[in-house]
Short mmCIF file of C-alpha atoms and ligand atoms in Angstrom, two decimals:
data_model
loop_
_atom_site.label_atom_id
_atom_site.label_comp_id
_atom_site.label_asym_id
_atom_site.label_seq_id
_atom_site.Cartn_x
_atom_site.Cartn_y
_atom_site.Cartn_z
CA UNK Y 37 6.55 -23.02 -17.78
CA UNK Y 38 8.28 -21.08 -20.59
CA UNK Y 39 11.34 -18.93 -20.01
CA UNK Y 40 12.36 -16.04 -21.96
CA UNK Y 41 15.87 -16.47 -24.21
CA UNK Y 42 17.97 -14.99 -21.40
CA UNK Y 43 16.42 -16.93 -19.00
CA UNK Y 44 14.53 -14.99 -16.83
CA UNK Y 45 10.83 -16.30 -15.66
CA UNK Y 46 7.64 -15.16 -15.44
CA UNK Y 47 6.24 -13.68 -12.19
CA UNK Y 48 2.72 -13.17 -11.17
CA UNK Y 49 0.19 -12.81 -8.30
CA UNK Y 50 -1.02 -16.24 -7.23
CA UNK Y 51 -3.03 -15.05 -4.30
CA UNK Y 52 -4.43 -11.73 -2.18
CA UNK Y 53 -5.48 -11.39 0.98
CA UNK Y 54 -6.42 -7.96 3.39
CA UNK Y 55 -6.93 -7.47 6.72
CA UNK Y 56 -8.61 -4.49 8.66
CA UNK Y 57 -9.04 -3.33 12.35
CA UNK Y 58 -12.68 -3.45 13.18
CA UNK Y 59 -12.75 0.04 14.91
CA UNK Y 60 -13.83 2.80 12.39
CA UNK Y 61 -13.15 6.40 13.72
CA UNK Y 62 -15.01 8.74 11.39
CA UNK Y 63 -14.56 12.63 10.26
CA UNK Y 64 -17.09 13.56 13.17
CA UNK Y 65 -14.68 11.97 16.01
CA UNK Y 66 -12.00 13.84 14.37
CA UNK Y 67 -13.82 16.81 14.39
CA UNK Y 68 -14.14 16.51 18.64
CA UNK Y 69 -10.17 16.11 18.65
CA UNK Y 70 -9.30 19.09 16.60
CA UNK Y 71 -10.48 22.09 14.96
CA UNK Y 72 -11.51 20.05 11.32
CA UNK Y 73 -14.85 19.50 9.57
CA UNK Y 74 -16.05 16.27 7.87
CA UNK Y 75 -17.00 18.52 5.18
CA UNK Y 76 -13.34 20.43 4.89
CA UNK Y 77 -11.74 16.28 4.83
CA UNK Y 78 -14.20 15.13 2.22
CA UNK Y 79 -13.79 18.19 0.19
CA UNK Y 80 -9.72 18.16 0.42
CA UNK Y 81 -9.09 14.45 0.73
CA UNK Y 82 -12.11 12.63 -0.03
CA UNK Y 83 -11.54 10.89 3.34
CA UNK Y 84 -14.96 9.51 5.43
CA UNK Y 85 -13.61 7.56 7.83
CA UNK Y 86 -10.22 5.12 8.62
CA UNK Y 87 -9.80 2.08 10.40
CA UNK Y 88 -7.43 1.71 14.03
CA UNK Y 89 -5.95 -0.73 15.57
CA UNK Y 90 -7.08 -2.31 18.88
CA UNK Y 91 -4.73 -1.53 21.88
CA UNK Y 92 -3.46 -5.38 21.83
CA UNK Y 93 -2.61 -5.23 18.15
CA UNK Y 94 0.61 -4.65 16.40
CA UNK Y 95 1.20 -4.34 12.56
CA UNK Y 96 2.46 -8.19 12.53
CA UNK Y 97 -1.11 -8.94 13.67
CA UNK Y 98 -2.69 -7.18 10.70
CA UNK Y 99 0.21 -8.69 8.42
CA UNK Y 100 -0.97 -12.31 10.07
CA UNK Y 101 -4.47 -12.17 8.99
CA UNK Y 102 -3.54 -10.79 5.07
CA UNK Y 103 -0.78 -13.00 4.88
CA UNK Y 104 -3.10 -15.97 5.80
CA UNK Y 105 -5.91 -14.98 3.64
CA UNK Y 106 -2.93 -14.38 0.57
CA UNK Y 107 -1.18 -17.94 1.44
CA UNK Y 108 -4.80 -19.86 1.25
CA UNK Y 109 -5.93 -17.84 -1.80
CA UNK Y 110 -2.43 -19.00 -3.43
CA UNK Y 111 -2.58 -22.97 -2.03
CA UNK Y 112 0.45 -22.11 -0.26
CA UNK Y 113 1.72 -23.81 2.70
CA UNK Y 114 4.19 -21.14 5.14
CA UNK Y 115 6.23 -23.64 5.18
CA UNK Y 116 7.23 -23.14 1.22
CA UNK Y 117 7.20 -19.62 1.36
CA UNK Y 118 10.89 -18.86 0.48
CA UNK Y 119 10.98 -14.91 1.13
CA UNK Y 120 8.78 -12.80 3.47
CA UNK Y 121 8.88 -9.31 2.58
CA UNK Y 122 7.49 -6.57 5.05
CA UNK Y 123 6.81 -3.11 3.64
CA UNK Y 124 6.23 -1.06 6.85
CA UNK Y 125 7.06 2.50 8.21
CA UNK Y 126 5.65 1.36 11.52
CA UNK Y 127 6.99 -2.50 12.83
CA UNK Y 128 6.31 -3.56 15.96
CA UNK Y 129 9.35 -3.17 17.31
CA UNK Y 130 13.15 -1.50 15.67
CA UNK Y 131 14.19 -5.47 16.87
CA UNK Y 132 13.56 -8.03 15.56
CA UNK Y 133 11.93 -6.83 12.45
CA UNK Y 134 7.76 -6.89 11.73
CA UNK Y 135 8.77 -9.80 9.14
CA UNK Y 136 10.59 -11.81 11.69
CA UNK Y 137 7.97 -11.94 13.97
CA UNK Y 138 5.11 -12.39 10.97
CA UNK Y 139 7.81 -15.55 9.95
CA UNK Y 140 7.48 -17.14 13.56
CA UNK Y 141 3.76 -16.27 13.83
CA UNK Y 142 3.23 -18.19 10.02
CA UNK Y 143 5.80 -20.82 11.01
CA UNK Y 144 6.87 -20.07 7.75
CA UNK Y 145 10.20 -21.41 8.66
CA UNK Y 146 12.09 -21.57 5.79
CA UNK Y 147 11.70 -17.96 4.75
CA UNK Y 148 14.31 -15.25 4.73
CA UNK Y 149 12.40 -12.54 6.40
CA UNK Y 150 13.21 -9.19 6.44
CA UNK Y 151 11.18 -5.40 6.25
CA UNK Y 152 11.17 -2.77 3.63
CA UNK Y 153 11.71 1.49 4.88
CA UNK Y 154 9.79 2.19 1.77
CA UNK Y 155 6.82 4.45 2.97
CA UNK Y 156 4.19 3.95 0.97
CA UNK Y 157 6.01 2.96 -2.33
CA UNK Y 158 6.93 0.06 -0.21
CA UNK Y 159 4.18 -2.85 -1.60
CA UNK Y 160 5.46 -1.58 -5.32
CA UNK Y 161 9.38 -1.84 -3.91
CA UNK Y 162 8.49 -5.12 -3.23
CA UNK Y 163 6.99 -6.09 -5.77
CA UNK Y 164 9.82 -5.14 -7.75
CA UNK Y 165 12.26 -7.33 -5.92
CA UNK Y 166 10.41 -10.20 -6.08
CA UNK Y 167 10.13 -10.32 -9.45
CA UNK Y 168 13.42 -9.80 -9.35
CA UNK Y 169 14.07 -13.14 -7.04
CA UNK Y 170 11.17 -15.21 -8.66
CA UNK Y 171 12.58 -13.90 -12.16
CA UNK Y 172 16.22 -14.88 -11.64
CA UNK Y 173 14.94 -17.88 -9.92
CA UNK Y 174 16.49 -17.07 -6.45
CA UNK Y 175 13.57 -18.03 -5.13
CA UNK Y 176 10.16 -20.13 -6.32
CA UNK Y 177 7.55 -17.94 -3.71
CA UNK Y 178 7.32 -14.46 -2.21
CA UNK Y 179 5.18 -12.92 0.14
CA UNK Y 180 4.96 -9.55 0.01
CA UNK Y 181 3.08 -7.77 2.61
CA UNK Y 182 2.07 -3.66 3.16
CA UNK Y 183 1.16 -3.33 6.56
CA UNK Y 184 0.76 -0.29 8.74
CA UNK Y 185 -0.27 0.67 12.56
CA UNK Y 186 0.12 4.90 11.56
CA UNK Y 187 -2.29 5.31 14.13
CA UNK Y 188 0.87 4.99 16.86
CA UNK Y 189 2.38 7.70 14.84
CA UNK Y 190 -0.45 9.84 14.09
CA UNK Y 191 -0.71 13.03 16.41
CA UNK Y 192 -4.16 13.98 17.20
CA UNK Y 193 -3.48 17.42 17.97
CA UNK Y 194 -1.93 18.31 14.35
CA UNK Y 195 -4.88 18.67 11.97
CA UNK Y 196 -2.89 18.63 8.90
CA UNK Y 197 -2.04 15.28 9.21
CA UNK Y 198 -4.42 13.60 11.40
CA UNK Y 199 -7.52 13.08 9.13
CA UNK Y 200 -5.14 11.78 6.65
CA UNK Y 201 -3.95 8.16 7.94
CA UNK Y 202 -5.18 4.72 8.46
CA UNK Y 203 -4.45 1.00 9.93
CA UNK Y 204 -4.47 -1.91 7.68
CA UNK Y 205 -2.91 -4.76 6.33
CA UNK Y 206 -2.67 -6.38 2.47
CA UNK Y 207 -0.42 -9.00 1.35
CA UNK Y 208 0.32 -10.72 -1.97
CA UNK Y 209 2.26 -14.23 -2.52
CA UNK Y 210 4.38 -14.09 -6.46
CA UNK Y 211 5.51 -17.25 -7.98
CA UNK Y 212 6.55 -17.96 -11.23
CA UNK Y 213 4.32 -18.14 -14.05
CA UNK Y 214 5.02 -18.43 -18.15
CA UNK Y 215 6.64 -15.45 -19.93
CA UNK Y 216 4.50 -12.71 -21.75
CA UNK Y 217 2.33 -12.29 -19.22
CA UNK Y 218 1.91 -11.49 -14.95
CA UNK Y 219 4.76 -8.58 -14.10
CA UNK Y 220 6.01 -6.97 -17.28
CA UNK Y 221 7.94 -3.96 -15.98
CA UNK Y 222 8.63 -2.49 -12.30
CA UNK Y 223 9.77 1.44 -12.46
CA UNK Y 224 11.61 2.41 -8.71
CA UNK Y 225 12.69 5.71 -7.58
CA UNK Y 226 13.90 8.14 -4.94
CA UNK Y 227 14.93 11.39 -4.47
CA UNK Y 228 16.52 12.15 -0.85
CA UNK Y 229 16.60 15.74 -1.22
CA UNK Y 230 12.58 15.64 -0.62
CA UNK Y 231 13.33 14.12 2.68
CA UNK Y 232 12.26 16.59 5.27
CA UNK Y 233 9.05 16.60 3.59
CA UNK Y 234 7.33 13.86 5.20
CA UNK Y 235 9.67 12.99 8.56
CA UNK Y 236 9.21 11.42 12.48
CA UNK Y 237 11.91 13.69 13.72
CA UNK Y 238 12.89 11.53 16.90
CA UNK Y 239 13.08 8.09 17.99
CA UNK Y 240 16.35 6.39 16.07
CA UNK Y 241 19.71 7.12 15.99
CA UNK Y 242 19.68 10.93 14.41
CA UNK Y 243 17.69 12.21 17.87
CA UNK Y 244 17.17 9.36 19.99
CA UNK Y 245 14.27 9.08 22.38
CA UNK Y 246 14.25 11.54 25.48
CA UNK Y 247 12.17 13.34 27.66
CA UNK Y 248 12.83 16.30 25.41
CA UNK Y 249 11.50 14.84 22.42
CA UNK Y 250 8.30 13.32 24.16
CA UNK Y 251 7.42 16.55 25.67
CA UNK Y 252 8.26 18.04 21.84
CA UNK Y 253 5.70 15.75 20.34
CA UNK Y 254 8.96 14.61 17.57
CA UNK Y 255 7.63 10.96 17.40
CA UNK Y 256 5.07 11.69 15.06
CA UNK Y 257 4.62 12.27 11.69
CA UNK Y 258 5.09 15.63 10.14
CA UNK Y 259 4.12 16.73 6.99
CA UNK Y 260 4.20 19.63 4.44
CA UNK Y 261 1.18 18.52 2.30
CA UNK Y 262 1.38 21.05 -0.30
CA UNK Y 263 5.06 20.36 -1.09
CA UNK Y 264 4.47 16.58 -1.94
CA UNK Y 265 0.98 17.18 -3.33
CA UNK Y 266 2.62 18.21 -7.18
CA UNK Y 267 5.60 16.15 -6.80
CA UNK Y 268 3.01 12.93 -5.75
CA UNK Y 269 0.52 14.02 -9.34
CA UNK Y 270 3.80 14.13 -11.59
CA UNK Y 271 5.77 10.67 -9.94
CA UNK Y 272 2.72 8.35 -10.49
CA UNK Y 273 1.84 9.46 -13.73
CA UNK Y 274 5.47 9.34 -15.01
CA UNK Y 275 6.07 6.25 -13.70
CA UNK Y 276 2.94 4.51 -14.98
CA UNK Y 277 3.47 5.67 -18.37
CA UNK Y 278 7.30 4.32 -18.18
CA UNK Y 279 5.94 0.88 -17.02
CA UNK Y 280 3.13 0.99 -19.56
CA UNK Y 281 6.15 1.96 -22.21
CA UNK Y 282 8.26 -0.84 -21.51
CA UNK Y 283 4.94 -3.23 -21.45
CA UNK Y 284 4.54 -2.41 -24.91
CA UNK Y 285 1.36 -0.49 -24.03
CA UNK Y 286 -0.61 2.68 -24.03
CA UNK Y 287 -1.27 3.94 -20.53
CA UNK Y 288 -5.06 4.25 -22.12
CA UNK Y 289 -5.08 0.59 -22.74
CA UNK Y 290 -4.68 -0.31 -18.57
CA UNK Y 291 -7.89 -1.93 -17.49
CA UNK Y 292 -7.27 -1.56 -13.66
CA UNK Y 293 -5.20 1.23 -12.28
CA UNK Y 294 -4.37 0.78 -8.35
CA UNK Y 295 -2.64 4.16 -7.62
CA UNK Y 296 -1.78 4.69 -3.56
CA UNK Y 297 -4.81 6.33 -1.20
CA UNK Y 298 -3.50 9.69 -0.03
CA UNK Y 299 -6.16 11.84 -1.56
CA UNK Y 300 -8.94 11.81 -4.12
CA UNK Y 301 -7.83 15.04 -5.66
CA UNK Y 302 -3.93 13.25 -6.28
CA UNK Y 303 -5.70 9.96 -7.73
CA UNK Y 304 -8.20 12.23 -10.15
CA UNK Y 305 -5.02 14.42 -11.37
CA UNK Y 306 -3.16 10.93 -12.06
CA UNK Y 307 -6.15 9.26 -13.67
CA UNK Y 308 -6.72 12.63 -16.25
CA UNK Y 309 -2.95 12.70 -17.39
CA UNK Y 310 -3.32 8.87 -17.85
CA UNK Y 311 -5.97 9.52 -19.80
CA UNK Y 312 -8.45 7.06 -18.22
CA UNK Y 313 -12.43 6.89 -17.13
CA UNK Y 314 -13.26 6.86 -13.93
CA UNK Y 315 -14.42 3.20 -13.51
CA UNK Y 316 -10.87 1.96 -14.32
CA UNK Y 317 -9.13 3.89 -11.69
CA UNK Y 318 -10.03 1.98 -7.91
CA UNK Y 319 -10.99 4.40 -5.48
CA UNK Y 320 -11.13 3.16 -1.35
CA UNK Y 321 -9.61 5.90 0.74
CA UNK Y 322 -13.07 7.01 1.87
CA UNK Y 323 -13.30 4.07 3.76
CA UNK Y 324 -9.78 3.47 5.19
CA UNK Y 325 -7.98 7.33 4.66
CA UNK Y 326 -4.24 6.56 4.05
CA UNK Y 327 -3.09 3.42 5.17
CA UNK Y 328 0.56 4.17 3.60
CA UNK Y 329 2.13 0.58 2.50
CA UNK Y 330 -1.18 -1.21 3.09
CA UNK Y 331 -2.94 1.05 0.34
CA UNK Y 332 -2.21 -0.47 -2.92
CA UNK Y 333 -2.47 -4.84 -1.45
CA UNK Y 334 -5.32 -3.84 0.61
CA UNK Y 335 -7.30 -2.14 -2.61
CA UNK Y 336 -5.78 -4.89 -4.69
CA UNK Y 337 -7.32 -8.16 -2.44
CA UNK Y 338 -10.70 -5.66 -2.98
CA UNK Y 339 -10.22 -5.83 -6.56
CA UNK Y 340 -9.43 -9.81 -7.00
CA UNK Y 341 -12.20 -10.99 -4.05
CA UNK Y 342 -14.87 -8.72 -5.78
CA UNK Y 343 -14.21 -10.02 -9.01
CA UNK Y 344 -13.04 -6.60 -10.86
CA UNK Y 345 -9.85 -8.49 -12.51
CA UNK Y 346 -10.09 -11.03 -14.57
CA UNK Y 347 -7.39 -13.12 -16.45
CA UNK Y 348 -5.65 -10.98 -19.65
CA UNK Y 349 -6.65 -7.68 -17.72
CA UNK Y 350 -4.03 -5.29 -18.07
CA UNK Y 351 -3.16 -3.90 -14.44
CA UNK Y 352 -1.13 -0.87 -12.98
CA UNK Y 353 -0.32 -0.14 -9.66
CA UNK Y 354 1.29 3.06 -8.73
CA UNK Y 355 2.83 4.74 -5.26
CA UNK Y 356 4.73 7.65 -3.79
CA UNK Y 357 5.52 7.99 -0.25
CA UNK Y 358 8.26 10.07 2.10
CA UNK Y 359 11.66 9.23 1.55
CA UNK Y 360 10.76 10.46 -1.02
CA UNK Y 361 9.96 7.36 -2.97
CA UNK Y 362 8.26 6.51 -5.72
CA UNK Y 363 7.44 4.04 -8.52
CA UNK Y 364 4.86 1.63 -10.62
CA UNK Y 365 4.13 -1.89 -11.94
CA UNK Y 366 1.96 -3.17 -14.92
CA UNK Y 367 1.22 -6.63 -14.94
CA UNK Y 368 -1.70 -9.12 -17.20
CA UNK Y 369 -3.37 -10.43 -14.76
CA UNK Y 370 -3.56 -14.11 -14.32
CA UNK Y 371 -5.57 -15.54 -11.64
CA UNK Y 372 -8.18 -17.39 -12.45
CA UNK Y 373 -11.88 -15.82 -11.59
CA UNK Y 374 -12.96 -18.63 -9.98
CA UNK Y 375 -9.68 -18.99 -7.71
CA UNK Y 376 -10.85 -16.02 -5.93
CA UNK Y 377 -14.25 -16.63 -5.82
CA UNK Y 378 -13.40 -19.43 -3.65
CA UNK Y 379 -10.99 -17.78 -1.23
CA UNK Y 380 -14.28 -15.04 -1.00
CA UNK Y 381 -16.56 -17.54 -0.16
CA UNK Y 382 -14.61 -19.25 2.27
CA UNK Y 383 -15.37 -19.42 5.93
CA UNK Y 384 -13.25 -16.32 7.31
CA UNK Y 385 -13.20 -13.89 4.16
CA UNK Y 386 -12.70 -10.60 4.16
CA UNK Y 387 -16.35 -9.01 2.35
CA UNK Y 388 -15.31 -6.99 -0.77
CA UNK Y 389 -16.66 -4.01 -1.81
CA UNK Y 390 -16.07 -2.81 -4.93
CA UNK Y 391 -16.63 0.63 -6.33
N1 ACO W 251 -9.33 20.72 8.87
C1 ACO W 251 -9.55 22.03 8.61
N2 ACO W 251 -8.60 22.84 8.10
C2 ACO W 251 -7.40 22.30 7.85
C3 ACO W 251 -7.10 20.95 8.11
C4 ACO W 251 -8.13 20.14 8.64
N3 ACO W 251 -7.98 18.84 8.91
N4 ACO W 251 -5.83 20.71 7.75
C5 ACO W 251 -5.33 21.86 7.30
N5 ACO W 251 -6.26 22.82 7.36
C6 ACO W 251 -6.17 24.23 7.00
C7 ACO W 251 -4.74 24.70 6.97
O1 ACO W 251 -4.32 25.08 8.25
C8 ACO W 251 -4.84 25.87 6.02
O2 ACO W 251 -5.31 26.99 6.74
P1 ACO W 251 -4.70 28.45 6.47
O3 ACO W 251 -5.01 28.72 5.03
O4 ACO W 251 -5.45 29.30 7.44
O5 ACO W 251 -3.25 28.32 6.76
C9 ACO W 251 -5.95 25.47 5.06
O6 ACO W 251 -6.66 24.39 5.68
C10 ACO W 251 -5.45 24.98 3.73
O7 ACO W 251 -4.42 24.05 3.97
P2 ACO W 251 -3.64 23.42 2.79
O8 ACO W 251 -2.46 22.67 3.30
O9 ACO W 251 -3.43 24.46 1.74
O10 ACO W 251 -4.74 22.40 2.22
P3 ACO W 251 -4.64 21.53 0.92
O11 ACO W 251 -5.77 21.82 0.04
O12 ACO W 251 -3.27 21.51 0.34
O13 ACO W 251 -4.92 20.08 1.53
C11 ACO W 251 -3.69 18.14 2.14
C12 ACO W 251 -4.04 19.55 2.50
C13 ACO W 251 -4.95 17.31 2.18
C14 ACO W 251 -2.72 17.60 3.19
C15 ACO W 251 -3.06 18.11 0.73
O14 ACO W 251 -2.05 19.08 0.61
C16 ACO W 251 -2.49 16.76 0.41
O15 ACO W 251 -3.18 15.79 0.30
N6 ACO W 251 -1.17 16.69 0.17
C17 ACO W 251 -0.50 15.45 -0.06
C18 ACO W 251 -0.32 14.81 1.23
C19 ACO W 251 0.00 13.37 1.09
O16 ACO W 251 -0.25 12.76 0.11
N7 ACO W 251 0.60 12.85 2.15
C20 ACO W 251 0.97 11.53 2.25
C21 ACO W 251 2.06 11.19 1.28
S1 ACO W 251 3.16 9.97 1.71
C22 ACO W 251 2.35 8.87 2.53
O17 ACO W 251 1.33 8.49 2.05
C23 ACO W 251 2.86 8.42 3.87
#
């Protein structure tokens, strides 16, 4: 394993794995909730139909599944899985955190476990600090997981945001790997000002829970679309290009962009001021809408099961998400083909489709 002068190792993506709730709820069931069209969500959103969680399943259920599918894929044991990182704007509980439980569910005992208040720059946050651990050589292996239960957070009286989100789960394990190629540069933001933009008013310690803020409907999501729609077009972009900068590259030259699911229209703005054809840019959200965290892993274990990355590929992944938050990753791609063909063909695995 080579090192770079100052030290610092290479990190890559030893292994994928997804996980999503069986029960689809489509535009047309959406349509007998509220005043909304299929035809109004495809046109706006290109959104067919999400995935939500059964009644007995919290996000560290989803997280279990990915997790286990990432930690075969990777020939990992829990047991040598030194950090467990838990993107998530919806745990299971405020105590103990989502990654806690995941940890004791894995009996990946050794791991420092711990969640992320990313939104859905979360999976790219955490990808960016575990390079940063793996790098420094803190630690050997990461899990990183983007899991989300929105649907507990989701009110399906509002329209505006209702067609929008998703369950899911994805999860990826890092580990070193030789310099000049996996993770070559991690761009983070956030801008607090853009706050109210994308808020669940009640619940914490601001306006805890009471039978005021029940009655006012304050534990759910509420957004102002059209505010983060621009800012969403112009973070991704810029931060792509800044990663693809630093890489050494021209944002033309990416083989695989990943950008986060909130809308067809955002992902088609970000792909033309990238400058790239359609086949290179991964498209999903028809089938899962917004699953926030979960996205960009869930879209990536597509991508590597389906065999749509191969080793040398050049691959970005970019997010935004409330907070507001934002940021991107370019990495060569290193897993072997055949790697992932196996974890697809084992007994278990998740079907890819790939568009
Ligand atoms: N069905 C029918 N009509 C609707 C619906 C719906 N589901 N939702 C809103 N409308 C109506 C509005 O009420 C409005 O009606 P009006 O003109 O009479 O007031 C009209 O449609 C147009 O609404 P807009 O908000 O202008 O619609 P827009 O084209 O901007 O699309 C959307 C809305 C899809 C939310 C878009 O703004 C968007 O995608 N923004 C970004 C949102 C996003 O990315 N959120 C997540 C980011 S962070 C995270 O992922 C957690």
């Amino acid at each position: 394993m080579t090192r770079r002068p100052d030290g610092i190792r290479g990190t890559t993506i030893t292994g994928t794995g997804m996980y999503v709730p069986d029960r689809v709820l489509t535009n047309d069931d959406l349509s007998r909730l509220v005043d909304t069209s299929d035809e109004w969500i495809v046109e706006r959103t290109g959104i067919r139909e999400r995935r939500i969680a059964a009644p007995d399943q919290a996000s560290s259920d989803l997280a279990l599944i990915a997790s286990r599918r990432a930690l075969a894929m990777a020939g990992v044991d829990p047991a040598d899985v030194d950090h467990i990182m838990v993107a998530t704007t919806t745990p299971d509980r405020i105590l103990p955190s989502c990654a806690c439980t995941l940890q004791q569910k894995l009996g990946g005992t050794r791991a420092a476990a711990y969640d992320m208040f990313a939104a859905c720059t979360g999976f790219v946050f955490g990808m960016g600090i575990a390079r940063g651990l793996v790098g420094s050589g803190i630690a050997d292996t990461v899990l990183v997981v983007g899991v989300e239960t929105l649907s507990r957070i989701v009110d399906y009286t509002d329209r505006n945001t209702c067609v929008l989100f998703g369950d899911g789960a994805g999860a990826a394990v890092l580990q070193a790997c030789d310099t000049g190629v996996g993770v070559h540069a991690v761009d983070m933001h956030s801008d607090g000002e853009l706050g109210e933009v994308l808020e669940v008013p009640a619940g914490i310690s601001r306006n805890p829970a009471s039978d005021d803020t029940v009655a006012g409907r304050e534990h759910f999501i509420r957004m102002q679309g059209k505010k983060l729609y621009p800012f969403a077009v112009r973070s991704m972009a810029e931060a792509t290009q800044r990663c693809a900068e630093q890489a050494g590259w021209d944002p033309s030259e990416i083989d695989l962009l990943i950008p986060h699911q909130a809308n067809l229209r955002i992902i088609e703005a970000v792909r033309e001021r990238l400058g790239l054809p359609a086949e290179k840019v991964y498209v999903n959200i028809d089938r899962y809408g917004n699953t926030s965290s979960a996205s960009i892993p869930i879209a990536l274990d597509e991508c590597v099961r389906g065999g749509r990355l191969k080793p040398g590929d050049k691959l970005g992944l970019a997010a935004f998400g409330g907070g507001a938050t934002w940021g991107a990753t370019v990495m060569t791609w290193t897993l072997p083909l055949e790697r992932a063909r196996r974890a697809a063909a084992a007994p278990g695995a998740v079907k890819a489709t790939v568009s």
